[in-house]
């Protein structure tokens, strides 16, 4: 695991509302020249393929490299925490260039810790209605820093908007390496011919025959997406609970772990 949460000066532990009606430190930094320059640097690191990040009121809180558990294997990703969004991308040149920019609105984020197990330590889940995944920091301190600051930013946004926390999130995908056979029928063995697929509702790794159905999950796609036979029956009968990861695999340390949409991680 690699990386360190680098927090901008003057922001540490000052993201909460100050007493006596004082303006938040984050709000005071929002229109500062230093903050504008930092955001411009982040934009430049993504090049023309990235979306513009500078908007009124946006503050860059901190950044660092986290190990993201992807469908095929853990991969290093550069993360940038702003007061309203979380941005991450593939590292092309260390600390200089990134691509495949992903922008996650913090209002829709919930986070949960992941228990340490083996080499996977200091991790937590980043869950949203459209995508959920696990990330790992190099140390317990860095994990605490990241989780605390993300939590404070989310809480502040919800307080300002008056919205309730997100109650539903996308399933986190079980990594390919955790399934040698279909997790539903327990019969079909995966081979170069018999491919692995992922149910978009429960995140299980399933075979083709067990995932022939599609169902519209509006939070994830405007078109029907692949779901396993079990979830399809539950969805069409209206008996499946609201949580996208309500079905778990007993005994697996990867019940809540993730996928990625990198080029080498297919959409199935």
Coordinates of C-alpha atoms in Angstrom, one line a residue:
X1 CA 0.0 0.0 0.0
X2 CA 1.3 3.4 -0.8
X3 CA 0.6 7.0 -0.4
X4 CA 0.0 9.7 2.2
X5 CA -2.8 12.1 2.8
X6 CA -1.3 15.5 2.2
X7 CA -3.5 18.2 3.7
X8 CA -3.3 21.8 2.6
X9 CA -1.9 24.2 5.3
X10 CA -4.4 26.1 7.4
X11 CA -7.1 23.5 6.9
X12 CA -6.2 20.8 9.5
X13 CA -9.1 20.3 11.9
X14 CA -10.7 23.5 10.9
X15 CA -13.4 22.1 8.7
X16 CA -16.1 22.2 11.4
X17 CA -18.3 25.2 12.1
X18 CA -16.5 27.7 14.3
X19 CA -18.1 29.1 17.4
X20 CA -19.7 32.5 17.6
X21 CA -21.0 32.4 14.1
X22 CA -17.5 32.8 12.6
X23 CA -17.0 31.9 8.9
X24 CA -15.6 28.4 8.3
X25 CA -12.0 28.1 7.4
X26 CA -12.9 26.3 4.2
X27 CA -15.2 29.1 3.2
X28 CA -12.5 31.6 3.9
X29 CA -10.1 29.7 1.6
X30 CA -12.7 29.3 -1.2
X31 CA -11.8 32.4 -3.1
X32 CA -8.1 32.6 -2.1
X33 CA -5.4 32.8 -4.8
X34 CA -3.5 29.9 -3.3
X35 CA -6.5 27.6 -3.5
X36 CA -7.2 28.7 -7.1
X37 CA -3.6 27.9 -8.1
X38 CA -3.8 24.4 -6.4
X39 CA -7.0 23.6 -8.3
X40 CA -5.4 24.8 -11.5
X41 CA -2.5 22.4 -11.0
X42 CA -4.8 19.5 -10.5
X43 CA -6.7 20.3 -13.7
X44 CA -3.4 20.5 -15.5
X45 CA -2.4 17.1 -14.2
X46 CA -5.4 15.5 -16.0
X47 CA -4.8 17.4 -19.2
X48 CA -7.5 18.2 -21.8
X49 CA -9.3 14.9 -21.1
X50 CA -10.3 15.9 -17.6
X51 CA -13.3 18.0 -16.7
X52 CA -12.7 21.5 -15.3
X53 CA -12.6 21.6 -11.5
X54 CA -12.6 25.3 -10.6
X55 CA -16.0 26.6 -9.5
X56 CA -16.9 29.2 -6.9
X57 CA -16.7 27.9 -3.4
X58 CA -14.7 24.8 -4.2
X59 CA -11.7 24.1 -2.0
X60 CA -9.0 21.5 -2.4
X61 CA -8.7 19.9 1.1
X62 CA -5.9 17.3 0.4
X63 CA -4.6 14.6 -1.8
X64 CA -2.7 11.4 -1.8
X65 CA -2.1 8.0 -3.4
X66 CA -4.5 5.2 -2.3
X67 CA -4.5 1.5 -3.3
X68 CA -7.9 0.9 -5.0
X69 CA -9.2 -2.7 -5.0
X70 CA -10.1 -3.3 -8.7
X71 CA -11.7 -6.2 -10.3
X72 CA -8.5 -7.9 -11.3
X73 CA -6.0 -6.7 -8.8
X74 CA -5.2 -3.8 -6.4
X75 CA -4.0 -0.6 -8.2
X76 CA -2.5 2.7 -7.1
X77 CA -4.7 5.7 -7.8
X78 CA -4.2 9.4 -7.1
X79 CA -7.1 10.9 -5.0
X80 CA -8.0 14.5 -4.5
X81 CA -10.4 15.5 -1.8
X82 CA -12.3 18.8 -2.3
X83 CA -15.0 20.1 0.0
X84 CA -17.8 19.0 -2.4
X85 CA -16.3 16.2 -4.6
X86 CA -13.8 13.4 -4.5
X87 CA -11.6 13.1 -7.7
X88 CA -9.3 10.2 -8.6
X89 CA -7.4 9.0 -11.6
X90 CA -4.8 6.6 -12.9
X91 CA -1.2 7.6 -12.3
X92 CA 0.6 8.1 -15.6
X93 CA 3.7 9.9 -14.3
X94 CA 4.1 9.9 -10.5
X95 CA 2.8 13.2 -9.0
X96 CA 2.7 14.8 -12.4
X97 CA 0.2 13.3 -14.8
X98 CA -3.1 11.4 -14.4
X99 CA -5.8 10.1 -16.7
X100 CA -9.2 8.5 -16.5
X101 CA -10.6 11.2 -14.3
X102 CA -13.5 10.2 -12.0
X103 CA -15.5 12.7 -10.1
X104 CA -17.7 11.6 -7.2
X105 CA -20.1 14.2 -5.6
X106 CA -19.6 13.9 -1.8
X107 CA -23.3 14.4 -1.0
X108 CA -23.9 10.9 -2.3
X109 CA -21.0 9.3 -0.4
X110 CA -21.1 7.0 2.6
X111 CA -18.0 5.4 4.0
X112 CA -17.5 2.3 6.1
X113 CA -14.3 0.8 7.5
X114 CA -13.0 -2.5 6.2
X115 CA -11.4 -5.0 8.7
X116 CA -7.7 -5.7 8.2
X117 CA -7.0 -9.1 6.8
X118 CA -3.7 -10.3 5.4
X119 CA -2.0 -7.8 3.1
X120 CA -5.2 -5.8 2.8
X121 CA -5.0 -3.3 5.7
X122 CA -6.1 0.2 6.6
X123 CA -9.0 0.1 4.2
X124 CA -12.5 1.5 3.9
X125 CA -15.4 1.5 1.5
X126 CA -16.5 4.5 -0.6
X127 CA -20.1 3.9 -1.5
X128 CA -22.4 5.8 -3.8
X129 CA -25.6 5.0 -5.7
X130 CA -23.7 4.6 -8.9
X131 CA -20.4 3.1 -7.9
X132 CA -18.9 1.5 -4.7
X133 CA -15.3 0.4 -4.1
X134 CA -12.7 -0.2 -1.4
X135 CA -9.4 1.7 -1.0
X136 CA -6.4 1.2 1.3
X137 CA -4.0 3.6 2.8
X138 CA -0.4 2.9 3.8
X139 CA -0.9 3.4 7.5
X140 CA -3.8 3.5 10.1
X141 CA -3.1 7.2 10.6
X142 CA -3.6 8.0 7.0
X143 CA -6.8 5.9 6.9
X144 CA -8.0 7.9 9.9
X145 CA -7.1 11.2 8.2
X146 CA -8.9 10.3 5.0
X147 CA -12.0 9.0 6.7
X148 CA -12.3 11.9 9.1
X149 CA -12.0 14.5 6.4
X150 CA -14.3 12.8 4.0
X151 CA -16.8 12.4 6.8
X152 CA -16.6 16.1 7.7
X153 CA -17.0 17.3 4.2
X154 CA -20.1 15.0 3.6
X155 CA -21.6 16.1 6.9
X156 CA -21.1 19.8 6.1
X157 CA -22.7 19.4 2.7
X158 CA -25.7 17.6 4.0
X159 CA -26.1 20.2 6.7
X160 CA -26.0 23.0 4.2
X161 CA -28.5 21.4 1.8
X162 CA -30.8 19.9 4.5
X163 CA -30.7 16.6 2.7
X164 CA -30.7 13.2 4.3
X165 CA -27.7 10.8 3.9
X166 CA -27.9 8.5 0.9
X167 CA -29.8 5.4 1.8
X168 CA -28.9 3.2 -1.2
X169 CA -25.6 2.5 -2.9
X170 CA -24.3 0.4 -5.7
X171 CA -23.1 -3.1 -5.0
X172 CA -19.4 -3.5 -4.6
X173 CA -18.0 -6.2 -6.9
X174 CA -16.3 -9.3 -5.6
X175 CA -12.9 -9.5 -7.2
X176 CA -12.4 -12.1 -10.0
X177 CA -9.7 -13.9 -8.0
X178 CA -12.2 -14.8 -5.3
X179 CA -14.4 -16.9 -7.5
X180 CA -13.2 -20.0 -9.4
X181 CA -16.8 -21.2 -9.9
X182 CA -20.1 -19.3 -10.3
X183 CA -21.1 -17.9 -6.9
X184 CA -24.8 -18.6 -7.7
X185 CA -25.1 -22.1 -9.2
X186 CA -21.8 -23.3 -7.7
X187 CA -21.3 -25.5 -10.7
X188 CA -19.9 -23.7 -13.7
X189 CA -16.1 -23.3 -13.5
X190 CA -14.6 -20.2 -15.0
X191 CA -12.2 -20.7 -17.9
X192 CA -11.0 -18.6 -20.9
X193 CA -14.2 -19.8 -22.6
X194 CA -16.6 -19.6 -19.6
X195 CA -16.2 -16.0 -18.7
X196 CA -16.8 -14.3 -15.4
X197 CA -19.6 -11.7 -15.2
X198 CA -20.8 -9.5 -12.3
X199 CA -24.4 -9.0 -11.2
X200 CA -24.9 -5.2 -10.8
X201 CA -27.3 -5.7 -7.9
X202 CA -25.4 -8.0 -5.6
X203 CA -21.9 -7.8 -7.0
X204 CA -21.4 -11.6 -7.2
X205 CA -19.2 -13.2 -9.8
X206 CA -21.5 -15.3 -11.9
X207 CA -21.5 -17.4 -15.1
X208 CA -23.3 -16.5 -18.3
X209 CA -26.3 -18.8 -17.8
X210 CA -26.9 -17.4 -14.3
X211 CA -26.7 -13.8 -15.5
X212 CA -28.7 -13.7 -18.7
X213 CA -31.3 -11.3 -17.3
X214 CA -31.2 -7.5 -17.3
X215 CA -33.0 -5.1 -15.1
X216 CA -33.2 -1.3 -15.0
X217 CA -31.4 0.1 -12.0
X218 CA -31.8 3.8 -12.5
X219 CA -29.1 4.9 -10.1
X220 CA -26.5 3.0 -12.1
X221 CA -27.6 3.3 -15.7
X222 CA -30.3 4.6 -18.0
X223 CA -30.4 1.2 -19.7
X224 CA -31.2 -2.3 -18.2
X225 CA -28.0 -3.8 -16.7
X226 CA -26.9 -7.4 -16.1
X227 CA -28.2 -9.1 -13.0
X228 CA -28.1 -12.6 -11.7
X229 CA -31.1 -14.9 -11.8
X230 CA -31.6 -14.7 -8.0
X231 CA -31.6 -10.9 -8.0
X232 CA -33.9 -10.7 -11.0
X233 CA -36.5 -12.8 -9.3
X234 CA -36.2 -10.7 -6.1
X235 CA -36.4 -7.5 -8.1
X236 CA -39.4 -8.4 -10.2
X237 CA -41.3 -9.8 -7.2
X238 CA -40.5 -6.6 -5.2
X239 CA -39.0 -8.5 -2.3
X240 CA -35.4 -7.4 -2.6
X241 CA -34.4 -4.8 0.1
X242 CA -33.3 -1.3 -0.8
X243 CA -29.6 -1.9 -0.1
X244 CA -27.7 -2.9 -3.2
X245 CA -25.4 -5.1 -1.2
X246 CA -28.1 -6.8 0.8
X247 CA -27.0 -10.2 -0.4
X248 CA -23.7 -11.3 1.1
X249 CA -21.4 -14.3 0.7
X250 CA -20.9 -15.9 4.1
X251 CA -17.3 -16.2 5.2
X252 CA -15.8 -14.1 2.4
X253 CA -13.5 -11.2 3.3
X254 CA -14.5 -9.6 0.0
X255 CA -18.3 -9.3 0.6
X256 CA -17.9 -5.5 0.3
X257 CA -15.1 -5.1 -2.2
X258 CA -14.8 -3.6 -5.6
X259 CA -14.5 -3.2 -9.3
X260 CA -12.9 -0.7 -11.5
X261 CA -13.6 0.5 -15.1
X262 CA -10.1 0.6 -16.3
X263 CA -9.3 -0.7 -19.7
X264 CA -8.3 -4.1 -18.4
X265 CA -11.4 -4.5 -16.3
X266 CA -14.2 -5.4 -18.6
X267 CA -17.7 -4.1 -18.2
X268 CA -19.1 -7.5 -17.3

